[in-house]
CSV table of C-alpha atoms and ligand atoms in Angstrom, one decimal:
chain,number,residue,atom,x,y,z
V,14,MET,CA,0.0,0.0,0.0
V,15,PRO,CA,1.4,3.4,-0.9
V,16,VAL,CA,2.3,5.5,2.2
V,17,SER,CA,1.0,9.0,2.6
V,18,LEU,CA,2.9,11.7,4.4
V,19,GLN,CA,-0.3,13.7,5.0
V,20,GLU,CA,-2.2,11.0,6.9
V,21,PRO,CA,-2.9,11.9,10.5
V,22,TRP,CA,-1.7,9.6,13.3
V,23,SER,CA,-1.3,9.8,17.0
V,24,ILE,CA,0.9,9.1,20.0
V,25,ALA,CA,-1.2,7.8,22.9
V,26,GLY,CA,-4.1,10.1,22.1
V,27,VAL,CA,-2.0,13.2,21.0
V,28,ALA,CA,-3.1,13.8,17.4
V,29,VAL,CA,-0.4,14.5,14.9
V,30,PRO,CA,-1.6,15.8,11.6
V,31,THR,CA,1.2,14.7,9.2
V,32,ARG,CA,3.9,12.0,9.2
V,33,ILE,CA,6.7,14.6,9.3
V,34,VAL,CA,8.4,15.4,12.6
V,35,LEU,CA,10.7,18.3,13.0
V,36,ALA,CA,13.8,17.1,14.9
V,37,PRO,CA,15.1,18.3,18.2
V,38,MET,CA,18.4,20.1,17.6
V,39,ALA,CA,20.5,21.7,20.2
V,40,GLY,CA,21.4,25.3,19.3
V,41,VAL,CA,18.7,25.2,16.6
V,42,SER,CA,15.2,24.2,17.7
V,43,ILE,CA,14.2,27.4,19.4
V,44,GLN,CA,10.5,28.4,19.3
V,45,ALA,CA,11.0,30.4,16.1
V,46,PHE,CA,12.3,27.3,14.4
V,47,ARG,CA,9.5,25.1,15.7
V,48,ARG,CA,6.7,27.5,14.8
V,49,GLN,CA,8.1,27.9,11.3
V,50,GLY,CA,8.3,24.1,11.0
V,51,ARG,CA,4.6,23.7,11.8
V,52,ARG,CA,3.7,26.3,9.2
V,53,PHE,CA,5.7,24.4,6.6
V,54,GLY,CA,4.1,21.0,7.2
V,55,ALA,CA,5.7,19.3,10.2
V,56,GLY,CA,3.0,17.5,12.1
V,57,LEU,CA,5.0,17.5,15.4
V,58,VAL,CA,7.8,19.7,16.5
V,59,CYS,CA,10.4,19.1,19.3
V,60,SER,CA,12.4,21.4,21.5
V,61,GLU,CA,16.1,21.0,21.8
V,62,MET,CA,17.2,18.9,24.7
V,63,VAL,CA,16.8,20.6,28.1
V,64,SER,CA,19.0,19.5,31.0
V,65,ALA,CA,17.0,17.9,33.9
V,66,ALA,CA,19.9,18.9,36.3
V,67,GLY,CA,19.8,22.5,34.9
V,68,ILE,CA,16.1,22.6,35.8
V,69,GLU,CA,16.6,21.1,39.2
V,70,HIS,CA,19.4,23.4,40.2
V,71,ARG,CA,17.9,26.5,38.6
V,72,ASN,CA,21.3,27.2,37.1
V,73,GLU,CA,21.4,30.8,36.1
V,74,ARG,CA,23.4,30.2,33.0
V,75,THR,CA,21.1,27.5,31.7
V,76,PHE,CA,17.8,29.1,32.8
V,77,GLY,CA,15.8,31.8,31.2
V,78,TYR,CA,12.5,31.3,29.3
V,79,LEU,CA,11.1,28.2,28.0
V,80,ARG,CA,8.2,29.3,25.9
V,81,VAL,CA,5.4,27.4,24.3
V,82,ALA,CA,3.5,29.3,21.7
V,83,GLY,CA,-0.1,28.7,20.8
V,84,ASP,CA,0.7,27.7,17.2
V,85,GLU,CA,3.4,25.1,18.1
V,86,HIS,CA,1.1,22.3,19.2
V,87,PRO,CA,1.6,19.4,19.1
V,88,LEU,CA,5.0,19.9,20.7
V,89,ALA,CA,7.4,17.5,22.4
V,90,ILE,CA,9.9,19.0,24.9
V,91,GLN,CA,13.0,16.9,25.2
V,92,ILE,CA,14.8,16.4,28.5
V,93,PHE,CA,18.0,14.7,29.3
V,94,GLY,CA,19.5,13.3,32.4
V,95,ALA,CA,20.3,10.0,34.1
V,96,GLU,CA,18.7,10.5,37.5
V,97,PRO,CA,15.1,9.1,37.6
V,98,ARG,CA,13.9,11.6,40.3
V,99,ALA,CA,15.4,14.7,38.6
V,100,MET,CA,14.0,13.5,35.2
V,101,ALA,CA,10.6,13.1,36.8
V,102,ASP,CA,10.7,16.6,38.3
V,103,ALA,CA,11.9,18.1,35.0
V,104,ALA,CA,9.1,16.2,33.2
V,105,ARG,CA,6.5,17.8,35.5
V,106,MET,CA,7.9,21.2,34.7
V,107,VAL,CA,7.8,20.8,31.0
V,108,GLU,CA,4.3,19.4,31.2
V,109,ALA,CA,3.3,22.5,33.2
V,110,ALA,CA,4.9,24.7,30.5
V,111,GLY,CA,2.5,23.2,28.0
V,112,ALA,CA,4.3,20.3,26.3
V,113,ASP,CA,2.0,17.8,24.7
V,114,ILE,CA,4.7,15.1,24.9
V,115,VAL,CA,7.7,14.7,27.1
V,116,ASP,CA,10.6,13.2,25.1
V,117,MET,CA,13.7,11.8,26.6
V,118,ASN,CA,17.2,11.9,25.0
V,119,PHE,CA,18.9,8.5,25.0
V,120,GLY,CA,20.9,9.3,21.9
V,121,CYS,CA,23.2,12.3,22.5
V,122,PRO,CA,26.8,11.1,21.7
V,123,VAL,CA,28.5,14.3,23.1
V,124,ARG,CA,30.9,13.5,25.9
V,125,LYS,CA,29.8,16.4,28.0
V,126,VAL,CA,26.4,14.6,28.3
V,127,THR,CA,27.4,10.9,28.2
V,128,LYS,CA,30.0,11.3,30.9
V,129,THR,CA,27.1,12.2,33.3
V,130,GLY,CA,25.5,8.9,32.4
V,131,ALA,CA,22.9,10.6,30.2
V,132,GLY,CA,22.2,10.6,26.5
V,133,ALA,CA,23.5,7.6,24.5
V,134,HIS,CA,25.2,6.3,27.7
V,135,LEU,CA,21.8,5.1,28.8
V,136,MET,CA,21.8,2.6,25.9
V,137,ASP,CA,24.6,0.8,27.7
V,138,ASP,CA,22.7,0.8,31.0
V,139,PRO,CA,19.2,-0.7,30.2
V,140,GLU,CA,18.2,-1.1,33.9
V,141,LEU,CA,18.7,2.6,34.6
V,142,ALA,CA,17.2,3.6,31.2
V,143,CYS,CA,14.0,1.7,32.2
V,144,ARG,CA,13.9,3.3,35.6
V,145,VAL,CA,14.2,6.7,34.1
V,146,VAL,CA,11.3,6.0,31.7
V,147,GLU,CA,9.2,4.6,34.4
V,148,ALA,CA,9.8,7.6,36.7
V,149,VAL,CA,9.0,10.1,34.0
V,150,ALA,CA,5.9,8.1,32.8
V,151,THR,CA,4.6,8.0,36.3
V,152,ALA,CA,5.2,11.7,36.9
V,153,VAL,CA,3.2,13.2,34.1
V,154,GLU,CA,-0.2,12.8,32.4
V,155,VAL,CA,1.0,13.5,28.9
V,156,PRO,CA,2.6,10.7,26.8
V,157,VAL,CA,6.3,10.1,27.3
V,158,THR,CA,8.6,9.1,24.4
V,159,VAL,CA,12.3,8.2,23.9
V,160,LYS,CA,14.7,9.1,21.2
V,161,MET,CA,17.6,6.7,20.8
V,162,ARG,CA,20.6,5.8,18.6
V,163,ARG,CA,21.1,2.2,17.5
V,164,GLY,CA,23.6,1.8,20.3
V,165,VAL,CA,26.9,3.1,21.5
V,166,ALA,CA,29.5,1.1,19.6
V,167,ASN,CA,29.6,0.8,15.8
V,168,GLY,CA,27.3,-2.0,14.5
V,169,SER,CA,25.5,-2.2,17.9
V,170,ARG,CA,21.9,-3.4,17.8
V,171,ALA,CA,21.2,-2.4,21.4
V,172,CYS,CA,18.1,-0.5,20.5
V,173,LEU,CA,16.4,-3.7,19.4
V,174,GLU,CA,16.7,-5.2,22.9
V,175,LEU,CA,16.2,-1.9,24.7
V,176,GLY,CA,13.2,-0.6,22.7
V,177,PRO,CA,10.6,-3.1,23.8
V,178,ARG,CA,11.8,-2.7,27.5
V,179,LEU,CA,11.3,1.0,27.3
V,180,VAL,CA,7.8,0.5,25.9
V,181,GLU,CA,7.1,-1.8,28.8
V,182,ALA,CA,8.4,0.9,31.2
V,183,GLY,CA,5.9,3.4,29.7
V,184,ALA,CA,7.3,4.9,26.4
V,185,ALA,CA,4.3,5.7,24.1
V,186,ALA,CA,6.5,6.0,21.0
V,187,LEU,CA,10.2,5.6,20.1
V,188,THR,CA,12.3,7.6,17.7
V,189,LEU,CA,15.4,5.8,16.3
V,190,HIS,CA,18.4,7.5,14.7
V,191,PRO,CA,20.1,4.3,13.5
V,192,ARG,CA,23.7,5.4,13.7
V,193,SER,CA,25.8,4.4,16.6
V,194,ALA,CA,26.9,7.1,19.1
V,195,GLN,CA,30.5,6.4,18.1
V,196,GLN,CA,29.6,7.2,14.5
V,197,MET,CA,28.3,10.7,15.5
V,198,TYR,CA,27.0,12.0,12.1
V,199,THR,CA,29.3,10.0,9.8
V,200,GLY,CA,28.3,7.2,7.5
V,201,GLU,CA,24.7,6.5,6.8
V,202,ALA,CA,21.6,5.9,9.0
V,203,ASP,CA,20.9,2.2,8.6
V,204,HIS,CA,17.1,2.1,8.4
V,205,SER,CA,17.1,-1.7,8.2
V,206,VAL,CA,17.5,-1.5,12.0
V,207,THR,CA,14.5,0.9,12.2
V,208,ALA,CA,12.5,-1.7,10.3
V,209,GLU,CA,13.5,-4.4,12.8
V,210,LEU,CA,12.5,-2.1,15.7
V,211,VAL,CA,9.1,-1.5,14.2
V,212,GLU,CA,8.6,-5.3,14.1
V,213,ARG,CA,9.4,-5.6,17.8
V,214,VAL,CA,7.2,-2.9,19.4
V,215,ALA,CA,3.5,-2.1,19.3
V,216,VAL,CA,3.9,1.7,19.6
V,217,PRO,CA,4.6,4.2,16.8
V,218,VAL,CA,8.3,4.4,15.7
V,219,ILE,CA,9.7,7.6,14.2
V,220,ALA,CA,12.5,7.2,11.8
V,221,SER,CA,15.3,9.7,12.0
V,222,GLY,CA,18.4,10.0,9.9
V,223,ASP,CA,19.2,11.2,6.4
V,224,VAL,CA,15.6,12.2,5.4
V,225,THR,CA,16.4,15.0,3.0
V,226,SER,CA,13.7,14.8,0.3
V,227,ARG,CA,10.2,13.5,-0.3
V,228,GLU,CA,11.6,10.6,-2.2
V,229,LYS,CA,13.8,9.6,0.7
V,230,ALA,CA,10.9,10.1,3.2
V,231,LEU,CA,8.6,7.8,1.3
V,232,ALA,CA,11.4,5.2,0.8
V,233,VAL,CA,12.1,5.2,4.6
V,234,LEU,CA,8.4,4.9,5.5
V,235,GLU,CA,8.0,2.1,3.0
V,236,GLN,CA,11.2,0.3,4.1
V,237,THR,CA,10.6,0.5,7.8
V,238,GLY,CA,6.8,0.6,8.4
V,239,ALA,CA,7.6,3.6,10.7
V,240,ALA,CA,4.7,5.9,11.7
V,241,ALA,CA,6.6,9.0,10.7
V,242,VAL,CA,9.9,10.4,9.5
V,243,MET,CA,11.9,13.0,11.4
V,244,VAL,CA,13.8,15.8,9.5
V,245,ALA,CA,16.8,17.5,11.2
V,246,ARG,CA,19.7,18.9,9.1
V,247,ALA,CA,17.7,19.2,5.9
V,248,ALA,CA,15.4,21.8,7.6
V,249,GLN,CA,18.2,24.0,8.9
V,250,GLY,CA,17.5,27.4,7.3
V,251,ASN,CA,15.4,25.5,4.7
V,252,PRO,CA,11.8,25.2,5.8
V,253,TRP,CA,10.9,24.7,2.1
V,254,ALA,CA,12.4,21.2,2.4
V,255,LEU,CA,9.6,20.4,4.8
V,256,ARG,CA,7.0,21.7,2.4
V,257,GLU,CA,8.5,19.7,-0.4
V,258,ILE,CA,8.5,16.5,1.7
V,259,ALA,CA,5.0,17.2,2.8
V,260,GLU,CA,3.4,18.2,-0.5
V,261,GLY,CA,5.6,16.6,-3.1
V,262,GLU,CA,6.3,19.6,-5.3
V,263,SER,CA,9.6,21.4,-5.5
V,264,PHE,CA,9.3,24.7,-3.6
V,265,GLU,CA,12.5,26.5,-4.5
V,266,PRO,CA,11.7,29.9,-2.9
V,267,THR,CA,12.3,33.3,-4.5
V,268,ARG,CA,14.9,35.6,-3.0
V,269,GLU,CA,12.0,37.7,-1.5
V,270,GLU,CA,10.6,34.6,0.2
V,271,VAL,CA,13.9,33.6,1.6
V,272,ALA,CA,14.6,37.1,2.9
V,273,ALA,CA,11.1,37.4,4.4
V,274,GLU,CA,11.3,34.1,6.3
V,275,LEU,CA,14.8,35.0,7.5
V,276,VAL,CA,13.6,38.4,8.7
V,277,VAL,CA,10.7,36.9,10.6
V,278,PHE,CA,13.0,34.3,12.1
V,279,ILE,CA,15.5,36.9,13.2
V,280,ARG,CA,12.8,39.0,14.9
V,281,GLU,CA,11.4,36.0,16.6
V,282,ALA,CA,14.8,34.9,17.8
V,283,VAL,CA,15.5,38.3,19.2
V,284,ARG,CA,12.2,38.3,21.0
V,285,GLU,CA,13.0,34.9,22.4
V,286,LEU,CA,16.7,35.2,23.3
V,287,GLY,CA,17.3,38.9,23.6
V,288,GLU,CA,19.4,40.8,21.1
V,289,GLN,CA,22.8,40.0,22.6
V,290,ARG,CA,22.4,36.2,22.5
V,291,ALA,CA,20.5,36.3,19.2
V,292,VAL,CA,23.4,38.0,17.4
V,293,GLY,CA,25.6,35.0,18.0
V,294,PHE,CA,22.9,32.3,17.7
V,295,LEU,CA,21.8,33.6,14.3
V,296,LYS,CA,25.1,33.6,12.5
V,297,LYS,CA,25.0,30.0,11.4
V,298,PHE,CA,21.4,30.5,10.1
V,299,TYR,CA,22.6,33.2,7.6
V,300,GLY,CA,24.7,30.6,5.7
V,301,TRP,CA,21.9,28.0,5.9
V,302,TYR,CA,19.2,30.4,4.5
V,303,LEU,CA,21.3,32.2,2.0
V,304,GLY,CA,23.1,29.2,0.6
V,305,HIS,CA,21.6,26.8,-2.0
V,306,GLY,CA,22.7,29.4,-4.6
V,307,ARG,CA,20.0,31.8,-3.3
V,308,PHE,CA,22.3,34.8,-2.6
V,309,PRO,CA,25.9,35.4,-3.5
V,310,LYS,CA,28.5,34.1,-1.0
V,311,PRO,CA,30.0,37.6,-0.1
V,312,PHE,CA,26.5,38.7,1.0
V,313,LYS,CA,26.5,36.0,3.7
V,314,GLN,CA,30.0,37.1,4.8
V,315,GLU,CA,28.7,40.6,5.1
V,316,LEU,CA,25.8,39.7,7.3
V,317,VAL,CA,27.9,37.7,9.7
V,318,GLN,CA,30.1,40.7,10.3
V,319,LEU,CA,27.2,43.0,11.3
V,320,LYS,CA,26.9,43.9,14.9
V,321,THR,CA,23.2,44.2,15.3
V,322,THR,CA,20.2,42.2,14.0
V,323,ASP,CA,18.6,45.5,12.9
V,324,GLU,CA,21.5,46.1,10.5
V,325,VAL,CA,21.1,42.5,9.2
V,326,VAL,CA,17.4,43.1,8.5
V,327,THR,CA,18.1,46.4,6.8
V,328,ARG,CA,20.6,44.7,4.5
V,329,LEU,CA,18.2,41.9,3.7
V,330,PHE,CA,15.4,44.4,2.7
V,331,ALA,CA,17.9,46.3,0.6
V,332,ALA,CA,18.9,43.1,-1.2
V,333,ALA,CA,15.3,41.9,-1.7
V,334,PRO,CA,13.0,44.9,-1.6
V,335,GLY,CA,9.9,42.8,-2.3
V,336,ALA,CA,10.3,41.0,1.0
V,337,ALA,CA,8.8,43.8,3.1
V,338,PRO,CA,5.1,43.1,2.3
V,339,LEU,CA,5.7,39.4,2.8
V,340,VAL,CA,7.1,40.0,6.2
V,341,GLU,CA,4.1,42.1,7.1
V,342,ARG,CA,1.8,39.3,6.0
V,343,LEU,CA,3.7,36.6,7.9
V,344,GLU,CA,3.9,38.7,11.1
V,345,ALA,CA,0.2,39.4,11.0
V,346,GLU,CA,-0.5,35.7,10.9
V,347,LEU,CA,1.6,34.8,13.9
V,348,PRO,CA,-0.2,34.8,17.2
V,349,ALA,CA,0.8,37.5,19.7
V,350,ALA,CA,3.4,36.7,22.3
V,351,GLY,CA,0.8,37.1,25.0
V,352,GLU,CA,-0.7,33.7,24.2
V,353,GLU,CA,2.4,32.0,25.5
V,354,ILE,CA,3.0,30.2,28.7
V,355,LEU,CA,6.2,31.4,30.3
V,356,LEU,CA,8.4,29.3,32.5
V,357,ASP,CA,11.7,30.3,33.9
V,358,ALA,CA,13.7,27.5,32.3
V,359,LEU,CA,15.9,27.8,29.3
V,360,PRO,CA,16.9,24.9,27.1
V,361,ILE,CA,20.7,24.6,27.4
V,362,SER,CA,22.5,24.6,24.2
V,363,LEU,CA,24.9,21.7,23.6
V,364,TYR,CA,25.6,21.1,20.0
V,365,GLY,CA,25.3,17.7,18.4
V,366,GLY,CA,22.8,16.2,20.8
V,367,GLY,CA,21.6,13.0,19.2
U,21,LIG,C1,23.1,20.6,15.4
U,21,LIG,C2,22.3,19.3,15.8
U,21,LIG,C3,21.8,19.3,17.1
U,21,LIG,C4,21.1,18.1,17.6
U,21,LIG,N1,20.6,18.1,18.8
U,21,LIG,C5,19.8,17.1,19.2
U,21,LIG,C6,19.1,17.1,20.5
U,21,LIG,O1,19.1,18.1,21.2
U,21,LIG,N2,18.4,16.0,20.8
U,21,LIG,C7,18.3,14.9,20.0
U,21,LIG,O2,17.6,14.0,20.3
U,21,LIG,N3,18.9,14.9,18.8
U,21,LIG,C8,19.6,15.9,18.4
U,21,LIG,N4,20.2,15.9,17.1
U,21,LIG,C9,20.0,14.7,16.3
U,21,LIG,C10,18.9,14.9,15.3
U,21,LIG,O3,17.7,15.1,16.0
U,21,LIG,C11,18.8,13.8,14.3
U,21,LIG,O4,18.4,12.6,14.9
U,21,LIG,C12,20.0,13.6,13.5
U,21,LIG,O5,20.6,14.8,13.0
U,21,LIG,C13,19.8,12.7,12.2
U,21,LIG,O6,18.9,13.3,11.4
U,21,LIG,P1,19.2,14.1,10.0
U,21,LIG,O7,20.0,13.2,9.1
U,21,LIG,O8,17.9,14.5,9.5
U,21,LIG,O9,20.0,15.3,10.4
U,21,LIG,C14,21.0,17.0,16.7
U,21,LIG,C15,21.5,17.1,15.4
U,21,LIG,C16,22.2,18.2,15.0
U,21,LIG,C17,22.7,18.2,13.6
């Protein structure tokens, strides 16, 4: 039977309108990114990973605002940690912040995380992994899910043993990025492992890894029987990739459309992070948006040098004058900031989280 990317599905009662999930990405998946992802066809969006210890200790550096906007739902907020009680407390906080799903990170390969026993390290400690899931599932009313790698060492198949145990412990869905933690982002995601996991569990499985086009998305769904595909790197500065995957047509945007989306993204990021943090945060996005042959390379170099986001916006409007009315229209469609729930926790940014 042909698979459809537009078919609704659900995770323990949480309705997801399309089979495309926007991935959690540390240093990327801020609210502006998630809202944009929903507009471009993602049925479910995820926050970047939030440290349970950071929440517990109310660490000033890692705390700020964790905002959930009205137009993000359904939204999964991802937490990481290795201590069942701290994870349960963090889960209660993100549920209170308005998350529809609490996701747990069992895939982060970065040493800063694994050395604390969290992230991919939990794949080597199934007993603790199950206790974490059980504690979190007991703590909250919303469904809890887990995102894993295939295992820690190259060629590992640990996810196939662990997955069913996590479901028994209370996971309502599993996301698999079938690279080993050791592989980081090298080589290819081996979705034959995803297909095996799908066979072994009765909950929805989300396939993550190397989904960059509609063709690839359909092939992965067909090969694996997964409920949905997750898109990460392909959506960085390129929401049109989500639309292409969702709707099947090629959506190469005009310069005006690119500039308009980037201006809205910049303004949203400033609102969310404050000007000072946003200036640094946004630099990588300039290359992502303006690449793909959309703008000449020196233009990107010029934007990266500018000291304020106002200057960047001015340069973008000068380069694509037709973008201004598009920005006006986009901003009119976004719900006001007042509709958000504010919580004094900020996702901590650790690159390369899963
Ligand atoms: C910059 C970056 C940050 C990431 N941060 C997280 C994270 O916080 N949590 C997580 O579960 N996975 C994280 N990942 C992994 C992605 O969610 C995804 O599983 C992986 O990139 C494979 O998908 P892709 O081939 O579509 O990029 C991150 C990936 C990248 C590139």
